[in-house]
CSV table of C-alpha atoms and ligand atoms in Angstrom, one decimal:
chain,number,residue,atom,x,y,z
A,1331,MET,CA,141.8,-72.8,-47.5
A,1332,VAL,CA,142.5,-76.7,-48.9
A,1333,ILE,CA,139.7,-78.9,-47.5
A,1334,THR,CA,141.5,-82.5,-47.3
A,1335,HIS,CA,139.4,-86.0,-48.2
A,1336,SER,CA,139.1,-87.0,-44.9
A,1337,GLN,CA,137.9,-83.3,-43.9
A,1338,TYR,CA,135.4,-83.5,-46.5
A,1339,GLN,CA,134.2,-86.8,-45.8
A,1340,ASP,CA,133.4,-85.5,-42.1
A,1341,MET,CA,131.1,-82.7,-43.3
A,1342,PRO,CA,127.6,-83.1,-42.8
A,1343,PRO,CA,125.9,-83.7,-45.9
A,1344,ALA,CA,123.9,-80.7,-48.1
A,1345,VAL,CA,120.2,-80.8,-47.4
A,1346,GLN,CA,117.4,-80.3,-49.5
A,1347,GLU,CA,115.0,-77.2,-49.6
A,1348,SER,CA,111.8,-76.3,-51.4
A,1349,VAL,CA,112.5,-72.9,-53.5
A,1350,LEU,CA,110.0,-71.1,-55.6
A,1351,ASN,CA,111.7,-70.0,-59.1
A,1352,VAL,CA,109.9,-67.1,-59.9
A,1353,VAL,CA,111.1,-65.4,-63.8
A,1354,GLY,CA,109.6,-62.0,-64.1
A,1355,GLY,CA,108.0,-60.3,-67.0
A,1356,TYR,CA,104.7,-63.1,-67.6
A,1357,PRO,CA,101.2,-61.0,-68.1
A,1358,LEU,CA,98.6,-62.1,-65.8
A,1359,SER,CA,95.4,-63.3,-66.8
A,1360,GLY,CA,92.3,-65.2,-66.1
A,1361,GLN,CA,90.2,-65.7,-63.2
A,1362,VAL,CA,91.5,-66.9,-59.2
A,1363,ARG,CA,89.6,-68.4,-56.8
A,1364,VAL,CA,90.2,-66.8,-53.4
A,1365,SER,CA,90.6,-69.2,-50.4
A,1366,GLY,CA,88.8,-68.8,-47.2
A,1367,ALA,CA,90.4,-66.3,-44.3
A,1368,LYS,CA,93.2,-67.7,-43.0
A,1369,ASN,CA,92.9,-65.9,-40.0
A,1370,SER,CA,88.7,-66.7,-39.7
A,1371,ALA,CA,90.1,-70.0,-39.5
A,1372,LEU,CA,92.2,-70.2,-36.9
A,1373,VAL,CA,90.0,-67.9,-34.9
A,1374,LEU,CA,86.9,-70.1,-36.0
A,1375,MET,CA,88.8,-73.6,-35.1
A,1376,ALA,CA,89.7,-72.2,-31.6
A,1377,ALA,CA,85.8,-71.1,-31.2
A,1378,SER,CA,84.7,-74.4,-31.9
A,1379,LEU,CA,86.1,-75.3,-28.8
A,1380,LEU,CA,83.0,-73.2,-27.1
A,1381,CYS,CA,80.8,-75.7,-28.4
A,1382,PRO,CA,79.8,-79.4,-26.8
A,1383,GLN,CA,78.4,-80.6,-30.2
A,1384,GLU,CA,79.7,-81.5,-33.8
A,1385,LEU,CA,80.0,-78.1,-36.2
A,1386,CYS,CA,81.0,-78.3,-39.5
A,1387,LEU,CA,83.4,-75.7,-40.8
A,1388,ARG,CA,83.4,-75.0,-44.8
A,1389,ASN,CA,85.7,-73.0,-46.8
A,1390,VAL,CA,88.7,-73.9,-44.5
A,1391,PRO,CA,92.1,-73.4,-47.1
A,1392,ASN,CA,94.1,-75.8,-46.9
A,1393,LEU,CA,97.2,-74.6,-45.0
A,1394,ALA,CA,99.9,-74.9,-42.8
A,1395,ASP,CA,98.9,-73.4,-39.8
A,1396,VAL,CA,94.7,-74.5,-40.0
A,1397,GLU,CA,96.9,-78.0,-39.6
A,1398,ARG,CA,98.8,-76.9,-36.8
A,1399,MET,CA,95.8,-75.4,-35.2
A,1400,ALA,CA,93.9,-78.5,-35.8
A,1401,GLU,CA,96.7,-80.4,-33.7
A,1402,ILE,CA,96.0,-77.7,-31.1
A,1403,ILE,CA,92.8,-78.4,-30.4
A,1404,ARG,CA,93.6,-82.4,-31.0
A,1405,SER,CA,95.6,-82.2,-28.0
A,1406,LEU,CA,93.4,-80.5,-25.9
A,1407,GLY,CA,91.2,-83.8,-26.4
A,1408,ALA,CA,88.7,-82.5,-29.3
A,1409,SER,CA,88.6,-84.2,-32.8
A,1410,VAL,CA,88.8,-82.9,-35.9
A,1411,VAL,CA,88.4,-84.4,-39.3
A,1412,LYS,CA,89.2,-82.7,-42.7
A,1413,ALA,CA,86.8,-83.3,-45.7
A,1414,ASP,CA,87.9,-81.3,-49.2
A,1415,ASP,CA,87.7,-77.8,-48.0
A,1416,SER,CA,85.3,-78.3,-44.8
A,1417,LEU,CA,86.7,-79.6,-41.3
A,1418,LEU,CA,84.1,-81.5,-38.6
A,1419,LEU,CA,84.9,-80.4,-35.2
A,1420,ASN,CA,83.9,-81.6,-32.2
A,1421,ALA,CA,84.4,-80.5,-29.2
A,1422,SER,CA,82.6,-82.5,-26.5
A,1423,ASN,CA,84.9,-83.9,-24.8
A,1424,ILE,CA,88.1,-81.1,-23.8
A,1425,GLY,CA,90.1,-81.3,-21.2
A,1426,GLN,CA,91.8,-78.4,-19.6
A,1427,SER,CA,95.4,-79.3,-20.4
A,1428,SER,CA,97.9,-77.4,-21.3
A,1429,ALA,CA,98.7,-77.6,-25.2
A,1430,PRO,CA,102.1,-78.1,-26.1
A,1431,TYR,CA,104.6,-75.0,-25.9
A,1432,ASP,CA,106.1,-76.2,-29.7
A,1433,LEU,CA,102.8,-75.6,-31.3
A,1434,VAL,CA,101.8,-72.6,-29.3
A,1435,SER,CA,105.3,-71.3,-30.2
A,1436,GLN,CA,104.4,-71.7,-33.8
A,1437,LEU,CA,101.2,-70.5,-34.2
A,1438,ARG,CA,100.2,-67.1,-32.2
A,1439,ALA,CA,96.9,-67.9,-33.2
A,1440,SER,CA,96.3,-70.9,-30.7
A,1441,PHE,CA,96.8,-69.1,-27.5
A,1442,PHE,CA,93.3,-67.7,-28.3
A,1443,ALA,CA,91.8,-70.7,-27.3
A,1444,ILE,CA,92.1,-69.6,-23.9
A,1445,GLY,CA,89.0,-67.6,-24.4
A,1446,PRO,CA,86.7,-70.6,-24.7
A,1447,ILE,CA,88.6,-73.3,-22.6
A,1448,VAL,CA,88.3,-70.9,-19.7
A,1449,ALA,CA,84.4,-70.2,-20.1
A,1450,ARG,CA,83.3,-73.5,-21.1
A,1451,LEU,CA,85.6,-75.5,-17.9
A,1452,GLY,CA,85.8,-72.4,-15.7
A,1453,GLU,CA,89.9,-73.3,-16.4
A,1454,ALA,CA,92.5,-73.2,-18.9
A,1455,LYS,CA,95.9,-73.5,-19.5
A,1456,MET,CA,98.0,-72.0,-22.0
A,1457,PRO,CA,101.8,-71.7,-22.6
A,1458,LEU,CA,102.5,-68.1,-23.6
A,1459,PRO,CA,103.2,-67.7,-27.0
A,1460,GLY,CA,106.5,-65.1,-27.2
A,1461,GLY,CA,107.1,-63.3,-30.2
A,1462,CYS,CA,107.6,-63.8,-33.3
A,1463,ALA,CA,109.4,-62.3,-36.6
A,1464,ILE,CA,107.3,-59.1,-36.8
A,1465,GLY,CA,107.3,-57.8,-32.9
A,1466,ALA,CA,107.1,-59.4,-29.6
A,1467,ARG,CA,103.3,-59.7,-29.3
A,1468,PRO,CA,102.6,-59.4,-25.9
A,1469,VAL,CA,98.7,-60.8,-24.9
A,1470,ASP,CA,98.2,-58.6,-21.5
A,1471,LEU,CA,95.3,-57.4,-23.5
A,1472,HIS,CA,94.0,-60.9,-23.5
A,1473,VAL,CA,94.5,-61.6,-19.9
A,1474,ARG,CA,93.6,-58.2,-18.5
A,1475,GLY,CA,90.4,-58.1,-19.9
A,1476,LEU,CA,90.0,-62.0,-18.5
A,1477,ARG,CA,90.7,-60.8,-15.0
A,1478,ALA,CA,88.1,-58.3,-15.6
A,1479,LEU,CA,85.4,-61.4,-16.5
A,1480,GLY,CA,86.1,-62.7,-12.8
A,1481,ALA,CA,89.2,-65.3,-13.9
A,1482,ASP,CA,92.4,-66.0,-11.5
A,1483,VAL,CA,95.2,-65.6,-14.7
A,1484,GLN,CA,98.6,-66.4,-13.3
A,1485,ILE,CA,101.7,-66.7,-14.8
A,1486,ASP,CA,104.0,-69.4,-14.0
A,1487,HIS,CA,107.0,-70.7,-15.6
A,1488,GLY,CA,105.5,-69.8,-19.2
A,1489,ILE,CA,102.4,-71.0,-18.7
A,1490,VAL,CA,98.8,-68.9,-18.7
A,1491,HIS,CA,96.7,-70.3,-15.7
A,1492,ALA,CA,93.4,-68.9,-15.8
A,1493,TYR,CA,90.3,-70.0,-13.5
A,1494,VAL,CA,87.0,-69.4,-12.3
A,1495,ARG,CA,86.8,-69.3,-8.2
A,1496,GLY,CA,83.1,-70.6,-7.5
A,1497,GLN,CA,80.8,-73.8,-7.3
A,1498,GLN,CA,79.7,-72.5,-10.9
A,1499,LYS,CA,83.0,-72.1,-12.7
A,1500,ARG,CA,81.3,-69.3,-14.4
A,1501,LEU,CA,83.1,-66.3,-16.3
A,1502,THR,CA,80.9,-63.1,-15.2
A,1503,GLY,CA,80.0,-60.4,-17.5
A,1504,ALA,CA,81.9,-56.6,-18.1
A,1505,ARG,CA,82.7,-53.6,-19.9
A,1506,ILE,CA,85.9,-53.8,-20.8
A,1507,TYR,CA,88.2,-51.4,-22.8
A,1508,LEU,CA,90.9,-52.1,-24.8
A,1509,ASP,CA,93.9,-50.0,-24.9
A,1510,CYS,CA,94.7,-50.8,-28.0
A,1511,PRO,CA,92.4,-52.3,-30.8
A,1512,SER,CA,93.4,-55.9,-30.8
A,1513,VAL,CA,92.2,-58.4,-32.9
A,1514,GLY,CA,93.7,-61.6,-30.9
A,1515,ALA,CA,92.0,-59.5,-27.3
A,1516,THR,CA,88.9,-59.2,-28.9
A,1517,GLU,CA,88.6,-62.7,-29.9
A,1518,THR,CA,89.5,-64.0,-27.4
A,1519,LEU,CA,87.4,-61.8,-24.8
A,1520,MET,CA,84.1,-62.3,-27.4
A,1521,MET,CA,84.5,-65.7,-27.4
A,1522,ALA,CA,85.1,-66.3,-23.1
A,1523,ALA,CA,81.8,-63.4,-22.6
A,1524,THR,CA,79.2,-65.6,-25.2
A,1525,LEU,CA,79.1,-68.3,-22.1
A,1526,ALA,CA,79.7,-66.1,-19.4
A,1527,GLU,CA,76.8,-65.3,-16.8
A,1528,GLY,CA,75.2,-61.6,-17.6
A,1529,GLU,CA,76.3,-59.2,-20.6
A,1530,THR,CA,79.9,-58.4,-21.6
A,1531,ILE,CA,80.6,-54.8,-23.7
A,1532,ILE,CA,84.0,-55.1,-25.2
A,1533,GLU,CA,84.9,-51.0,-26.0
A,1534,ASN,CA,87.8,-49.9,-28.7
A,1535,ALA,CA,87.3,-53.5,-30.1
A,1536,ALA,CA,88.9,-54.4,-33.1
A,1537,GLN,CA,86.9,-54.1,-36.4
A,1538,GLU,CA,88.5,-56.7,-38.6
A,1539,PRO,CA,86.3,-58.3,-41.4
A,1540,GLU,CA,87.2,-61.7,-39.2
A,1541,VAL,CA,85.7,-60.6,-35.7
A,1542,VAL,CA,82.7,-60.1,-37.5
A,1543,ASP,CA,83.2,-63.6,-38.8
A,1544,LEU,CA,83.9,-65.0,-35.3
A,1545,ALA,CA,80.8,-63.1,-33.7
A,1546,ASN,CA,78.5,-64.2,-37.4
A,1547,PHE,CA,79.9,-68.1,-35.9
A,1548,CYS,CA,79.7,-68.1,-32.9
A,1549,CYS,CA,76.1,-66.3,-33.2
A,1550,SER,CA,75.3,-69.3,-35.8
A,1551,MET,CA,76.0,-71.6,-32.5
A,1552,GLY,CA,72.8,-69.7,-30.7
A,1553,ALA,CA,75.7,-67.0,-29.3
A,1554,LYS,CA,73.9,-63.3,-28.8
A,1555,ILE,CA,76.5,-60.7,-30.2
A,1556,ARG,CA,75.4,-57.3,-31.1
A,1557,GLY,CA,77.8,-54.4,-32.5
A,1558,ALA,CA,80.5,-57.0,-33.9
A,1559,GLY,CA,82.4,-54.4,-37.1
A,1560,THR,CA,82.1,-51.3,-34.3
A,1561,LYS,CA,83.8,-50.0,-31.8
A,1562,THR,CA,81.6,-51.4,-29.5
A,1563,ILE,CA,80.7,-54.8,-29.0
A,1564,VAL,CA,77.8,-56.1,-26.9
A,1565,ILE,CA,77.1,-60.1,-25.7
A,1566,SER,CA,74.9,-61.1,-23.7
A,1567,GLY,CA,76.5,-64.6,-22.1
A,1568,VAL,CA,74.0,-67.7,-22.6
A,1569,ARG,CA,74.0,-71.0,-20.7
A,1570,GLU,CA,75.2,-73.5,-24.1
A,1571,LEU,CA,76.0,-73.1,-27.4
A,1572,HIS,CA,74.5,-75.7,-30.3
A,1573,ALA,CA,76.4,-77.8,-34.1
A,1574,THR,CA,76.0,-75.5,-36.7
A,1575,ASP,CA,77.4,-75.5,-40.2
A,1576,TYR,CA,78.9,-72.3,-41.7
A,1577,GLY,CA,81.1,-70.8,-44.7
A,1578,ILE,CA,84.1,-69.1,-43.9
A,1579,VAL,CA,84.3,-65.5,-45.5
A,1580,PRO,CA,86.8,-65.0,-48.0
A,1581,ASP,CA,90.4,-64.1,-47.3
A,1582,ARG,CA,91.0,-60.6,-47.7
A,1583,ILE,CA,94.8,-60.4,-47.5
A,1584,GLU,CA,95.0,-63.5,-50.1
A,1585,ALA,CA,92.9,-61.4,-52.1
A,1586,GLY,CA,95.0,-58.4,-51.7
A,1587,THR,CA,98.0,-60.0,-52.5
A,1588,PHE,CA,96.6,-61.1,-56.1
A,1589,LEU,CA,95.8,-57.0,-56.8
A,1590,VAL,CA,99.0,-56.1,-56.4
A,1591,ALA,CA,100.6,-59.1,-58.5
A,1592,GLY,CA,98.2,-57.8,-61.2
A,1593,ALA,CA,99.0,-54.0,-60.8
A,1594,ILE,CA,103.1,-54.3,-60.7
A,1595,THR,CA,103.0,-57.1,-63.9
A,1596,HIS,CA,102.8,-55.2,-67.0
A,1597,SER,CA,99.7,-56.0,-69.7
A,1598,SER,CA,97.4,-58.0,-66.4
A,1599,ASP,CA,94.0,-58.4,-66.7
A,1600,PHE,CA,91.5,-60.9,-64.1
A,1601,THR,CA,89.1,-61.1,-61.8
A,1602,LEU,CA,89.3,-62.6,-58.5
A,1603,THR,CA,86.3,-64.4,-56.9
A,1604,PRO,CA,84.9,-64.7,-54.5
A,1605,VAL,CA,86.0,-61.8,-52.8
A,1606,VAL,CA,84.4,-59.0,-50.5
A,1607,PRO,CA,85.2,-55.9,-51.7
A,1608,ALA,CA,84.3,-53.8,-48.5
A,1609,HIS,CA,86.8,-55.9,-47.1
A,1610,LEU,CA,89.1,-54.3,-49.6
A,1611,THR,CA,88.3,-50.8,-49.5
A,1612,ALA,CA,91.9,-49.1,-48.5
A,1613,VAL,CA,94.1,-51.8,-50.4
A,1614,MET,CA,91.9,-50.4,-53.6
A,1615,THR,CA,92.0,-47.0,-52.7
A,1616,LYS,CA,95.8,-47.3,-52.7
A,1617,LEU,CA,96.1,-49.5,-55.8
A,1618,ARG,CA,93.7,-47.0,-57.5
A,1619,SER,CA,96.7,-43.8,-56.4
A,1620,VAL,CA,99.1,-45.5,-57.7
A,1621,GLY,CA,97.6,-46.0,-61.3
A,1622,ALA,CA,96.0,-49.7,-61.1
A,1623,GLU,CA,92.6,-49.9,-62.4
A,1624,VAL,CA,90.5,-51.6,-59.9
A,1625,SER,CA,86.7,-52.4,-60.3
A,1626,ILE,CA,83.9,-54.6,-58.4
A,1627,GLU,CA,82.6,-56.3,-61.4
A,1628,ALA,CA,80.0,-58.3,-59.5
A,1629,PRO,CA,78.9,-58.2,-55.9
A,1630,ASN,CA,81.4,-60.8,-55.2
A,1631,THR,CA,84.3,-60.5,-58.0
A,1632,MET,CA,86.9,-57.9,-58.8
A,1633,ARG,CA,89.2,-56.8,-61.4
A,1634,VAL,CA,92.5,-55.8,-61.7
A,1635,VAL,CA,93.6,-54.3,-64.8
A,1636,SER,CA,97.4,-53.0,-64.8
A,1637,SER,CA,98.6,-49.6,-65.9
A,1638,ARG,CA,101.4,-47.5,-66.4
A,1639,PRO,CA,103.1,-45.6,-65.3
A,1640,LEU,CA,102.9,-46.5,-61.8
A,1641,THR,CA,103.5,-43.7,-59.0
A,1642,ALA,CA,104.7,-43.3,-55.7
A,1643,VAL,CA,101.9,-42.8,-52.9
A,1644,ASP,CA,102.5,-42.8,-49.0
A,1645,ILE,CA,101.1,-45.7,-46.7
A,1646,GLU,CA,100.5,-46.1,-42.7
A,1647,THR,CA,99.6,-49.6,-41.3
A,1648,LEU,CA,96.6,-48.9,-39.1
A,1649,PRO,CA,93.5,-51.4,-37.6
A,1650,PHE,CA,90.9,-52.0,-39.8
A,1651,PRO,CA,89.1,-49.9,-41.9
A,1652,GLY,CA,92.8,-48.6,-42.1
A,1653,PHE,CA,95.3,-50.0,-44.5
A,1654,PRO,CA,96.0,-53.3,-43.0
A,1655,THR,CA,99.7,-54.3,-42.2
A,1656,ASP,CA,99.3,-57.5,-43.3
A,1657,MET,CA,99.2,-55.4,-47.1
A,1658,GLN,CA,102.3,-53.6,-46.2
A,1659,ALA,CA,105.1,-56.0,-47.7
A,1660,GLN,CA,103.4,-56.8,-50.9
A,1661,PHE,CA,102.9,-53.1,-51.3
A,1662,MET,CA,106.0,-52.0,-50.8
A,1663,ALA,CA,107.2,-54.3,-53.7
A,1664,LEU,CA,104.6,-52.2,-55.8
A,1665,LEU,CA,106.2,-48.7,-54.8
A,1666,THR,CA,109.4,-50.4,-55.6
A,1667,LEU,CA,108.5,-49.8,-59.2
A,1668,SER,CA,106.6,-46.5,-58.9
A,1669,GLU,CA,107.8,-43.3,-60.0
A,1670,GLY,CA,108.8,-41.1,-56.9
A,1671,ASN,CA,109.4,-41.0,-53.4
A,1672,SER,CA,106.9,-43.1,-51.1
A,1673,VAL,CA,107.0,-43.4,-47.4
A,1674,ILE,CA,105.3,-46.1,-45.7
A,1675,THR,CA,105.0,-46.1,-42.0
A,1676,GLU,CA,104.0,-49.6,-40.2
A,1677,THR,CA,102.7,-49.1,-37.0
A,1678,VAL,CA,101.2,-52.0,-36.4
A,1679,PHE,CA,104.1,-54.4,-35.8
A,1680,GLU,CA,107.3,-52.9,-34.5
A,1681,ASN,CA,109.9,-54.9,-36.4
A,1682,ARG,CA,107.7,-55.4,-40.1
A,1683,LEU,CA,110.1,-54.3,-42.1
A,1684,ARG,CA,112.6,-57.0,-42.9
A,1685,HIS,CA,111.2,-57.9,-46.3
A,1686,VAL,CA,113.4,-54.3,-46.8
A,1687,ALA,CA,116.9,-55.9,-47.2
A,1688,GLU,CA,115.8,-58.9,-49.6
A,1689,LEU,CA,114.1,-56.3,-51.6
A,1690,ASN,CA,116.8,-54.0,-52.4
A,1691,ARG,CA,119.1,-57.3,-53.1
A,1692,MET,CA,116.8,-57.4,-56.1
A,1693,GLY,CA,117.8,-53.4,-56.7
A,1694,ALA,CA,114.6,-51.9,-54.6
A,1695,ASP,CA,116.3,-48.5,-53.5
A,1696,ILE,CA,114.5,-48.5,-50.3
A,1697,ARG,CA,115.5,-46.8,-46.6
A,1698,VAL,CA,114.3,-47.5,-43.7
A,1699,LYS,CA,114.4,-45.4,-40.3
A,1700,GLY,CA,112.5,-46.6,-37.0
A,1701,ASN,CA,108.7,-47.7,-38.4
A,1702,ILE,CA,109.4,-45.8,-42.0
A,1703,ALA,CA,110.4,-46.9,-44.9
A,1704,VAL,CA,111.1,-44.3,-47.8
A,1705,VAL,CA,111.1,-46.0,-50.9
A,1706,ARG,CA,112.5,-44.4,-54.5
A,1707,GLY,CA,111.1,-45.5,-57.6
A,1708,VAL,CA,113.5,-47.4,-59.7
A,1709,PRO,CA,112.5,-48.2,-63.5
A,1710,PHE,CA,113.4,-52.0,-62.5
A,1711,LEU,CA,113.8,-55.1,-60.3
A,1712,SER,CA,116.4,-57.8,-61.2
A,1713,GLY,CA,115.9,-61.7,-60.1
A,1714,ALA,CA,117.9,-62.8,-57.6
A,1715,PRO,CA,118.2,-65.4,-54.8
A,1716,VAL,CA,116.7,-63.5,-51.7
A,1717,LEU,CA,115.4,-65.4,-48.3
A,1718,ALA,CA,111.3,-64.7,-47.0
A,1719,THR,CA,111.5,-63.7,-43.0
A,1720,ASP,CA,108.1,-64.0,-42.6
A,1721,LEU,CA,104.7,-65.0,-44.0
A,1722,ARG,CA,103.2,-61.6,-46.2
A,1723,ALA,CA,107.5,-60.6,-46.5
A,1724,SER,CA,107.6,-63.9,-48.5
A,1725,ALA,CA,104.3,-63.1,-50.8
A,1726,ALA,CA,106.1,-59.7,-51.2
A,1727,LEU,CA,109.6,-61.3,-52.9
A,1728,VAL,CA,107.2,-63.3,-54.9
A,1729,ILE,CA,105.7,-60.3,-56.2
A,1730,ALA,CA,108.4,-58.5,-57.0
A,1731,GLY,CA,109.6,-62.1,-58.5
A,1732,LEU,CA,106.7,-61.5,-61.1
A,1733,ALA,CA,107.8,-58.2,-62.0
A,1734,ALA,CA,111.6,-58.4,-61.8
A,1735,GLN,CA,114.2,-59.5,-64.5
A,1736,GLY,CA,115.4,-62.9,-64.7
A,1737,THR,CA,115.0,-65.4,-62.0
A,1738,THR,CA,114.2,-64.7,-58.3
A,1739,GLN,CA,114.5,-67.6,-56.2
A,1740,ILE,CA,112.6,-67.5,-53.3
A,1741,ARG,CA,114.5,-69.3,-49.7
A,1742,GLY,CA,112.3,-69.5,-46.5
A,1743,LEU,CA,109.1,-71.2,-48.1
A,1744,HIS,CA,107.3,-72.0,-44.6
A,1745,HIS,CA,106.4,-68.4,-44.0
A,1746,LEU,CA,104.7,-68.5,-47.3
A,1747,ASP,CA,103.2,-72.4,-46.6
A,1748,ARG,CA,102.0,-71.0,-43.6
A,1749,GLY,CA,99.1,-68.4,-45.3
A,1750,TYR,CA,99.3,-69.1,-49.0
A,1751,GLU,CA,97.0,-72.0,-50.2
A,1752,LYS,CA,98.6,-73.2,-53.3
A,1753,LEU,CA,99.9,-69.8,-54.6
A,1754,GLU,CA,102.0,-70.6,-57.4
A,1755,ASP,CA,99.5,-73.3,-58.9
A,1756,LYS,CA,97.2,-70.3,-58.9
A,1757,LEU,CA,99.8,-67.6,-60.0
A,1758,ARG,CA,100.6,-70.3,-62.9
A,1759,ASN,CA,96.7,-70.5,-64.1
A,1760,LEU,CA,97.1,-66.7,-64.2
A,1761,GLY,CA,99.9,-67.1,-66.7
A,1762,ALA,CA,102.9,-66.5,-64.1
A,1763,CYS,CA,106.2,-68.4,-64.9
A,1764,ILE,CA,106.4,-69.8,-61.0
A,1765,GLU,CA,107.5,-72.8,-60.4
A,1766,ARG,CA,109.0,-75.2,-56.8
A,1767,ALA,CA,111.8,-76.9,-56.8
A,1768,ASN,CA,114.7,-78.2,-54.7
A,1769,ILE,CA,117.6,-77.3,-54.0
A,1770,ASP,CA,121.0,-78.5,-52.4
A,1771,VAL,CA,122.0,-76.4,-49.1
A,1772,GLU,CA,124.9,-76.7,-47.4
A,1773,PRO,CA,125.1,-77.4,-43.5
A,1774,ASP,CA,125.7,-73.5,-43.5
A,1775,GLY,CA,122.7,-72.9,-44.5
A,1776,ILE,CA,124.3,-71.4,-48.3
A,1777,ALA,CA,122.5,-72.5,-51.3
A,1778,SER,CA,125.0,-74.8,-53.2
A,1779,SER,CA,125.8,-72.2,-56.3
A,1780,ALA,CA,124.9,-74.9,-59.1
A,1781,SER,CA,121.4,-75.1,-57.3
A,1782,LEU,CA,121.3,-71.1,-57.7
A,1783,THR,CA,121.3,-71.4,-62.2
A,1784,ASN,CA,120.3,-74.8,-62.7
A,1785,SER,CA,116.4,-73.3,-62.2
A,1786,PRO,CA,113.9,-75.5,-64.3
A,1787,LEU,CA,112.7,-72.3,-65.4
A,1788,ASP,CA,115.8,-71.2,-67.2
A,1789,GLN,CA,114.2,-69.3,-70.3
A,1790,PRO,CA,113.6,-65.8,-71.4
A,1791,ALA,CA,111.5,-63.8,-70.0
A,1792,PRO,CA,109.0,-62.4,-72.4
A,1793,LEU,CA,109.9,-58.7,-74.0
A,1794,LYS,CA,107.7,-55.8,-72.3
A,1795,PRO,CA,105.5,-54.4,-74.4
B,2661,LIG,C1,96.1,-60.5,-36.1
B,2661,LIG,C2,96.3,-61.5,-37.5
B,2661,LIG,C3,97.7,-60.7,-38.0
B,2661,LIG,C4,97.5,-59.3,-38.0
B,2661,LIG,C5,97.3,-58.6,-36.9
B,2661,LIG,C6,96.6,-57.0,-37.2
B,2661,LIG,C7,95.6,-63.5,-36.6
B,2661,LIG,C8,95.3,-64.8,-36.5
B,2661,LIG,N1,96.7,-62.7,-37.0
B,2661,LIG,O1,97.5,-60.7,-34.8
B,2661,LIG,O2,97.8,-61.6,-39.9
B,2661,LIG,O3,98.1,-58.6,-38.9
B,2661,LIG,O4,95.7,-59.3,-36.4
B,2661,LIG,O5,95.8,-56.8,-37.6
B,2661,LIG,O6,94.1,-63.1,-36.8
B,2661,LIG,N2,98.7,-56.2,-28.7
B,2661,LIG,C9,99.4,-55.6,-27.3
B,2661,LIG,N3,98.8,-56.4,-26.5
B,2661,LIG,C10,97.9,-57.5,-26.2
B,2661,LIG,C11,97.8,-57.9,-28.0
B,2661,LIG,C12,98.3,-57.0,-28.7
B,2661,LIG,O7,100.1,-54.9,-27.5
B,2661,LIG,O8,97.6,-58.4,-26.2
B,2661,LIG,C13,99.8,-55.0,-29.4
B,2661,LIG,C14,100.5,-56.1,-30.8
B,2661,LIG,O9,102.2,-56.3,-30.1
B,2661,LIG,C15,100.3,-55.5,-32.0
B,2661,LIG,C16,99.3,-54.6,-32.3
B,2661,LIG,O10,98.7,-54.7,-30.4
B,2661,LIG,O11,101.5,-53.9,-32.0
B,2661,LIG,C17,98.0,-55.2,-33.2
B,2661,LIG,O12,98.0,-57.1,-32.7
B,2661,LIG,P1,96.6,-57.4,-32.7
B,2661,LIG,O13,95.7,-56.8,-33.1
B,2661,LIG,O14,96.1,-58.2,-31.2
B,2661,LIG,O15,97.5,-58.8,-33.7
B,2661,LIG,P2,97.2,-59.9,-33.7
B,2661,LIG,O16,95.7,-60.9,-33.0
B,2661,LIG,O17,98.0,-61.0,-33.2
């Protein structure tokens, strides 16, 4: 088809999009600083709504998701002031107004704020968050648990409205059994129960380190919580919480992502700090099975040394202390280059294998049936233009790019920016060849071919030792 001059003028102009260009084959060495945990930061910000006094959160990662959570909290009447990696939060004057759906739909964790608000004010409204790229992600366990604590909960026109009858407007402690150990439901109900009258017991609770961090944070504000980190959490309600100054735990998923980056690249040797090695037991065990050398150098420092050959290993994602679903995509990238067949079973989310198609574009050999992926190891990956489909998938593509021959160009960086603070700076400091660039994208979403080949990193990758 020939496009006439006037048709050409009518076409909408190309827009610019940020991409990451990664040239594979560079060894990583040095030390990387791990940021505060994204998933802790988000829920601790929600928990700040429980307290009528000013709080300080430290070690807060600088991420798009944290910005969004701050907007949600502000929309409810609280103030959030950022200073370096700290947040000053003041929820002395919050209201029951519903947070905007646009924000809640972009950030599922913002729904968790329903627990603190109903606990503190006796009434809360939150839009249903809806599904997301990795699954339907219902909130039925949150709703059932709030009902068990004495709230009336109605869902009308997409808004969840929870309120407590009676003069006191106070939730009442209850024994709650969760059908599955949902992280979010455990957190919502733990927060709600801190101000309830009497004792709450959450059975089959999630045991993730972020749940423990939330419990520690709430206890530092005067809450009475026992058993966080086990399957049974007991919360004795108190009347009011008080000010605190609290540092968020290191991000185990960011740390795990770097460990995999160390394992997949040739001749790499670097340390990560701060980390809590106990949070990474499953990841460390599987990395060692694949053939990487992973060691604990100090109580808060780990070291990864790459080693060859990499061998296939099977993985099944499970709630903590099992292998984390948030590390599945990154590990799949590693297994594409491991000798033999690996079977990856995703049991936590129903739609979390969309990165397979992108890894296959880079030369991987992965087949999917339902929630199972069979990865047949290949001798090498080759750089290609790829699209990130969700947060951890984008990290997997970066990892694959670090090991691939030639340049990998990754689009869809809004996913990456949700959860990784300065990933490319940290990798570059370790010696990776990675750079963010702007490309022209046609209105149909296709990157113009000129922008794909005009990489500022157009240089040969080093020879493999
Ligand atoms: C949290 C993490 C996410 C991680 C996940 C599992 C945050 C902000 N996000 O998400 O990074 O991947 O834990 O470790 O902390 N479910 C229900 N009903 C519910 C709630 C959950 O059926 O009411 C199901 C979900 O659909 C999913 C499973 O339970 O299949 C686990 O989800 P959950 O542990 O709740 O994950 P999130 O808290 O959303």
